[in-house]
Amino acid sequence: MANILVTGANQGIGWHLVRQLLEDGHSAAVLDLERKGLEELVGQYPGRLYPFVCDVRDAERVRQCVREAAERMGTVDIAVHNACLCTFQSFEQAEDDLYRRVLDVNYFGALHLARAVLPVMEARGRGKIIFTSSGVGVTGFSGISPYASSKGALEALAKCLDLEYRKRGITFHLFHPPLTRTCSSAPLPVPQEFMADPAKVGAGLAKRIGSRKFVICHSRMQSFQVRLCYLWPLALGRLMCRMAERAQENGRE
């Protein structure tokens, strides 16, 4: 069984990911702005879930929490950056500050986690770090450029760090979940029926957390769709935008 640290798991995909990990016998530490949603799991799995109130934008706080999590669990075998700020605004609506805020959580949060957990893993000569990405970080999508840009940056960061650290026994990977119904409270640019159930996605990712693949998906269908995105990014991006526009038009009729 592994000791796994996850950022952003008070709700949504991260919550279901952690629940399944605990059910499968792993221990977990969670770094999130809030911990209320985790109280149920703490009661169900005493001594195996350690929640920390942590803002991933604060590098020093992330280091403190990682150190304490490693002490409580004994080590950190796998770290997952799942904390995410997901916004839906057109380029005209989105101010520069919005791009900075999204990057601070989605990209620099991952950077802070990697810097904090790498010394723990290097001391043992092995470990796995996973960043939660998105298909829109590969294909693009209308009305979501701050979020998609941050995920595109994560794609490049994971590739660079995997090349740099694999020879030291530490691998980097990407989770590639679909857009889920808990991504944002803002009006979405895609219909609800286009989005996946976070419970199925989180549980599926937990079951595959030991995968050696660079890109890890919760299901075979999602894996196939992600492969298409990498092969034909612009074509898939345009297709998804057209499908979303048609669905919205049909919904208004």
mmCIF file of C-alpha atoms in Angstrom, residues 56-185:
data_model
loop_
_atom_site.group_PDB
_atom_site.id
_atom_site.type_symbol
_atom_site.label_atom_id
_atom_site.label_comp_id
_atom_site.label_asym_id
_atom_site.label_seq_id
_atom_site.Cartn_x
_atom_site.Cartn_y
_atom_site.Cartn_z
ATOM 1 C CA VAL A 56 -1.069 25.823 -2.874
ATOM 2 C CA ARG A 57 -0.122 29.357 -3.961
ATOM 3 C CA ASP A 58 1.906 29.648 -0.740
ATOM 4 C CA ALA A 59 5.167 27.779 -1.391
ATOM 5 C CA GLU A 60 6.306 27.839 2.239
ATOM 6 C CA ARG A 61 2.979 26.523 3.520
ATOM 7 C CA VAL A 62 3.094 23.713 0.948
ATOM 8 C CA ARG A 63 6.582 22.760 2.160
ATOM 9 C CA GLN A 64 5.419 22.739 5.781
ATOM 10 C CA CYS A 65 2.427 20.533 4.996
ATOM 11 C CA VAL A 66 4.450 18.118 2.888
ATOM 12 C CA ARG A 67 7.013 17.745 5.670
ATOM 13 C CA GLU A 68 4.319 17.065 8.251
ATOM 14 C CA ALA A 69 2.455 14.681 5.951
ATOM 15 C CA ALA A 70 5.663 12.723 5.315
ATOM 16 C CA GLU A 71 6.277 12.496 9.073
ATOM 17 C CA ARG A 72 2.762 11.278 9.813
ATOM 18 C CA MET A 73 2.604 8.739 6.996
ATOM 19 C CA GLY A 74 6.267 7.755 7.098
ATOM 20 C CA THR A 75 6.964 9.027 3.600
ATOM 21 C CA VAL A 76 5.233 10.199 0.413
ATOM 22 C CA ASP A 77 5.240 7.622 -2.386
ATOM 23 C CA ILE A 78 2.926 9.468 -4.776
ATOM 24 C CA ALA A 79 1.973 13.154 -4.948
ATOM 25 C CA VAL A 80 -0.954 14.434 -7.022
ATOM 26 C CA HIS A 81 -1.534 18.100 -7.839
ATOM 27 C CA ASN A 82 -5.277 18.265 -8.331
ATOM 28 C CA ALA A 83 -5.992 21.738 -6.917
ATOM 29 C CA CYS A 84 -7.586 23.779 -9.663
ATOM 30 C CA LEU A 85 -9.124 27.142 -10.430
ATOM 31 C CA CYS A 86 -11.484 26.679 -13.363
ATOM 32 C CA THR A 87 -12.978 29.794 -14.962
ATOM 33 C CA PHE A 88 -15.202 30.262 -17.984
ATOM 34 C CA GLN A 89 -14.901 33.662 -19.646
ATOM 35 C CA SER A 90 -14.184 34.872 -23.138
ATOM 36 C CA PHE A 91 -10.844 36.511 -23.878
ATOM 37 C CA GLU A 92 -12.560 39.902 -23.985
ATOM 38 C CA GLN A 93 -14.075 39.352 -20.535
ATOM 39 C CA ALA A 94 -10.963 37.905 -18.874
ATOM 40 C CA GLU A 95 -8.612 40.485 -17.374
ATOM 41 C CA ASP A 96 -4.876 39.839 -17.093
ATOM 42 C CA ASP A 97 -5.290 39.350 -13.347
ATOM 43 C CA LEU A 98 -7.562 36.366 -13.973
ATOM 44 C CA TYR A 99 -4.851 34.629 -15.988
ATOM 45 C CA ARG A 100 -2.386 35.227 -13.140
ATOM 46 C CA ARG A 101 -4.796 33.873 -10.529
ATOM 47 C CA VAL A 102 -5.485 30.727 -12.531
ATOM 48 C CA LEU A 103 -1.782 30.132 -13.196
ATOM 49 C CA ASP A 104 -0.983 30.695 -9.515
ATOM 50 C CA VAL A 105 -3.185 27.749 -8.532
ATOM 51 C CA ASN A 106 -2.997 25.396 -11.504
ATOM 52 C CA TYR A 107 0.629 25.846 -12.601
ATOM 53 C CA PHE A 108 2.591 27.362 -9.736
ATOM 54 C CA GLY A 109 0.684 25.177 -7.271
ATOM 55 C CA ALA A 110 2.075 22.164 -9.126
ATOM 56 C CA LEU A 111 5.528 23.711 -9.124
ATOM 57 C CA HIS A 112 5.363 24.324 -5.374
ATOM 58 C CA LEU A 113 4.249 20.744 -4.738
ATOM 59 C CA ALA A 114 7.031 19.301 -6.880
ATOM 60 C CA ARG A 115 9.716 21.378 -5.142
ATOM 61 C CA ALA A 116 8.372 20.387 -1.722
ATOM 62 C CA VAL A 117 7.999 16.659 -2.307
ATOM 63 C CA LEU A 118 11.067 15.958 -4.455
ATOM 64 C CA PRO A 119 13.521 15.982 -1.510
ATOM 65 C CA VAL A 120 11.366 13.388 0.288
ATOM 66 C CA MET A 121 11.338 11.143 -2.767
ATOM 67 C CA GLU A 122 14.984 11.684 -3.668
ATOM 68 C CA ALA A 123 16.001 10.556 -0.177
ATOM 69 C CA ARG A 124 14.417 7.177 -0.987
ATOM 70 C CA GLY A 125 15.441 7.100 -4.633
ATOM 71 C CA ARG A 126 11.917 6.644 -5.953
ATOM 72 C CA GLY A 127 8.546 8.324 -6.246
ATOM 73 C CA LYS A 128 5.786 9.455 -8.578
ATOM 74 C CA ILE A 129 4.386 12.954 -9.115
ATOM 75 C CA ILE A 130 1.146 13.447 -11.050
ATOM 76 C CA PHE A 131 -0.340 16.687 -12.373
ATOM 77 C CA THR A 132 -4.037 16.814 -13.248
ATOM 78 C CA SER A 133 -4.264 18.151 -16.781
ATOM 79 C CA SER A 134 -7.145 18.499 -19.242
ATOM 80 C CA GLY A 135 -7.883 17.823 -22.876
ATOM 81 C CA VAL A 136 -8.459 21.544 -23.415
ATOM 82 C CA GLY A 137 -4.819 22.095 -22.482
ATOM 83 C CA VAL A 138 -4.006 20.160 -25.651
ATOM 84 C CA THR A 139 -6.803 21.177 -28.029
ATOM 85 C CA GLY A 140 -7.884 24.573 -26.731
ATOM 86 C CA PHE A 141 -11.526 25.540 -26.297
ATOM 87 C CA SER A 142 -13.479 28.768 -26.655
ATOM 88 C CA GLY A 143 -14.284 30.818 -23.570
ATOM 89 C CA ILE A 144 -11.805 29.028 -21.340
ATOM 90 C CA SER A 145 -8.352 30.322 -22.298
ATOM 91 C CA PRO A 146 -7.049 31.074 -18.738
ATOM 92 C CA TYR A 147 -7.769 27.519 -17.611
ATOM 93 C CA ALA A 148 -6.659 25.865 -20.867
ATOM 94 C CA SER A 149 -3.431 27.868 -20.929
ATOM 95 C CA SER A 150 -2.562 26.758 -17.402
ATOM 96 C CA LYS A 151 -3.158 23.124 -18.300
ATOM 97 C CA GLY A 152 -1.035 23.481 -21.429
ATOM 98 C CA ALA A 153 1.767 24.790 -19.231
ATOM 99 C CA LEU A 154 1.369 21.768 -16.937
ATOM 100 C CA GLU A 155 1.707 19.460 -19.936
ATOM 101 C CA ALA A 156 5.118 20.949 -20.754
ATOM 102 C CA LEU A 157 6.245 21.025 -17.118
ATOM 103 C CA ALA A 158 5.459 17.347 -16.570
ATOM 104 C CA LYS A 159 7.365 16.355 -19.718
ATOM 105 C CA CYS A 160 10.424 18.411 -18.790
ATOM 106 C CA LEU A 161 10.579 17.176 -15.210
ATOM 107 C CA ASP A 162 10.052 13.558 -16.218
ATOM 108 C CA LEU A 163 13.034 13.800 -18.553
ATOM 109 C CA GLU A 164 15.095 15.399 -15.792
ATOM 110 C CA TYR A 165 14.187 13.165 -12.844
ATOM 111 C CA ARG A 166 13.410 9.736 -14.307
ATOM 112 C CA LYS A 167 17.104 8.784 -14.094
ATOM 113 C CA ARG A 168 16.867 9.498 -10.337
ATOM 114 C CA GLY A 169 13.980 7.082 -9.894
ATOM 115 C CA ILE A 170 11.225 9.708 -9.842
ATOM 116 C CA THR A 171 8.635 9.799 -12.608
ATOM 117 C CA PHE A 172 6.167 12.507 -13.608
ATOM 118 C CA HIS A 173 2.746 11.790 -15.092
ATOM 119 C CA LEU A 174 -0.487 13.487 -16.125
ATOM 120 C CA PHE A 175 -4.012 12.640 -15.033
ATOM 121 C CA HIS A 176 -6.336 13.403 -17.946
ATOM 122 C CA PRO A 177 -9.929 13.525 -16.659
ATOM 123 C CA PRO A 178 -12.831 14.881 -18.709
ATOM 124 C CA LEU A 179 -14.642 18.052 -17.680
ATOM 125 C CA THR A 180 -16.886 17.170 -14.739
ATOM 126 C CA ARG A 181 -20.029 18.679 -13.243
ATOM 127 C CA THR A 182 -18.185 20.157 -10.254
ATOM 128 C CA CYS A 183 -15.520 22.098 -12.170
ATOM 129 C CA SER A 184 -17.071 25.498 -11.613
ATOM 130 C CA SER A 185 -20.082 27.268 -10.193
#
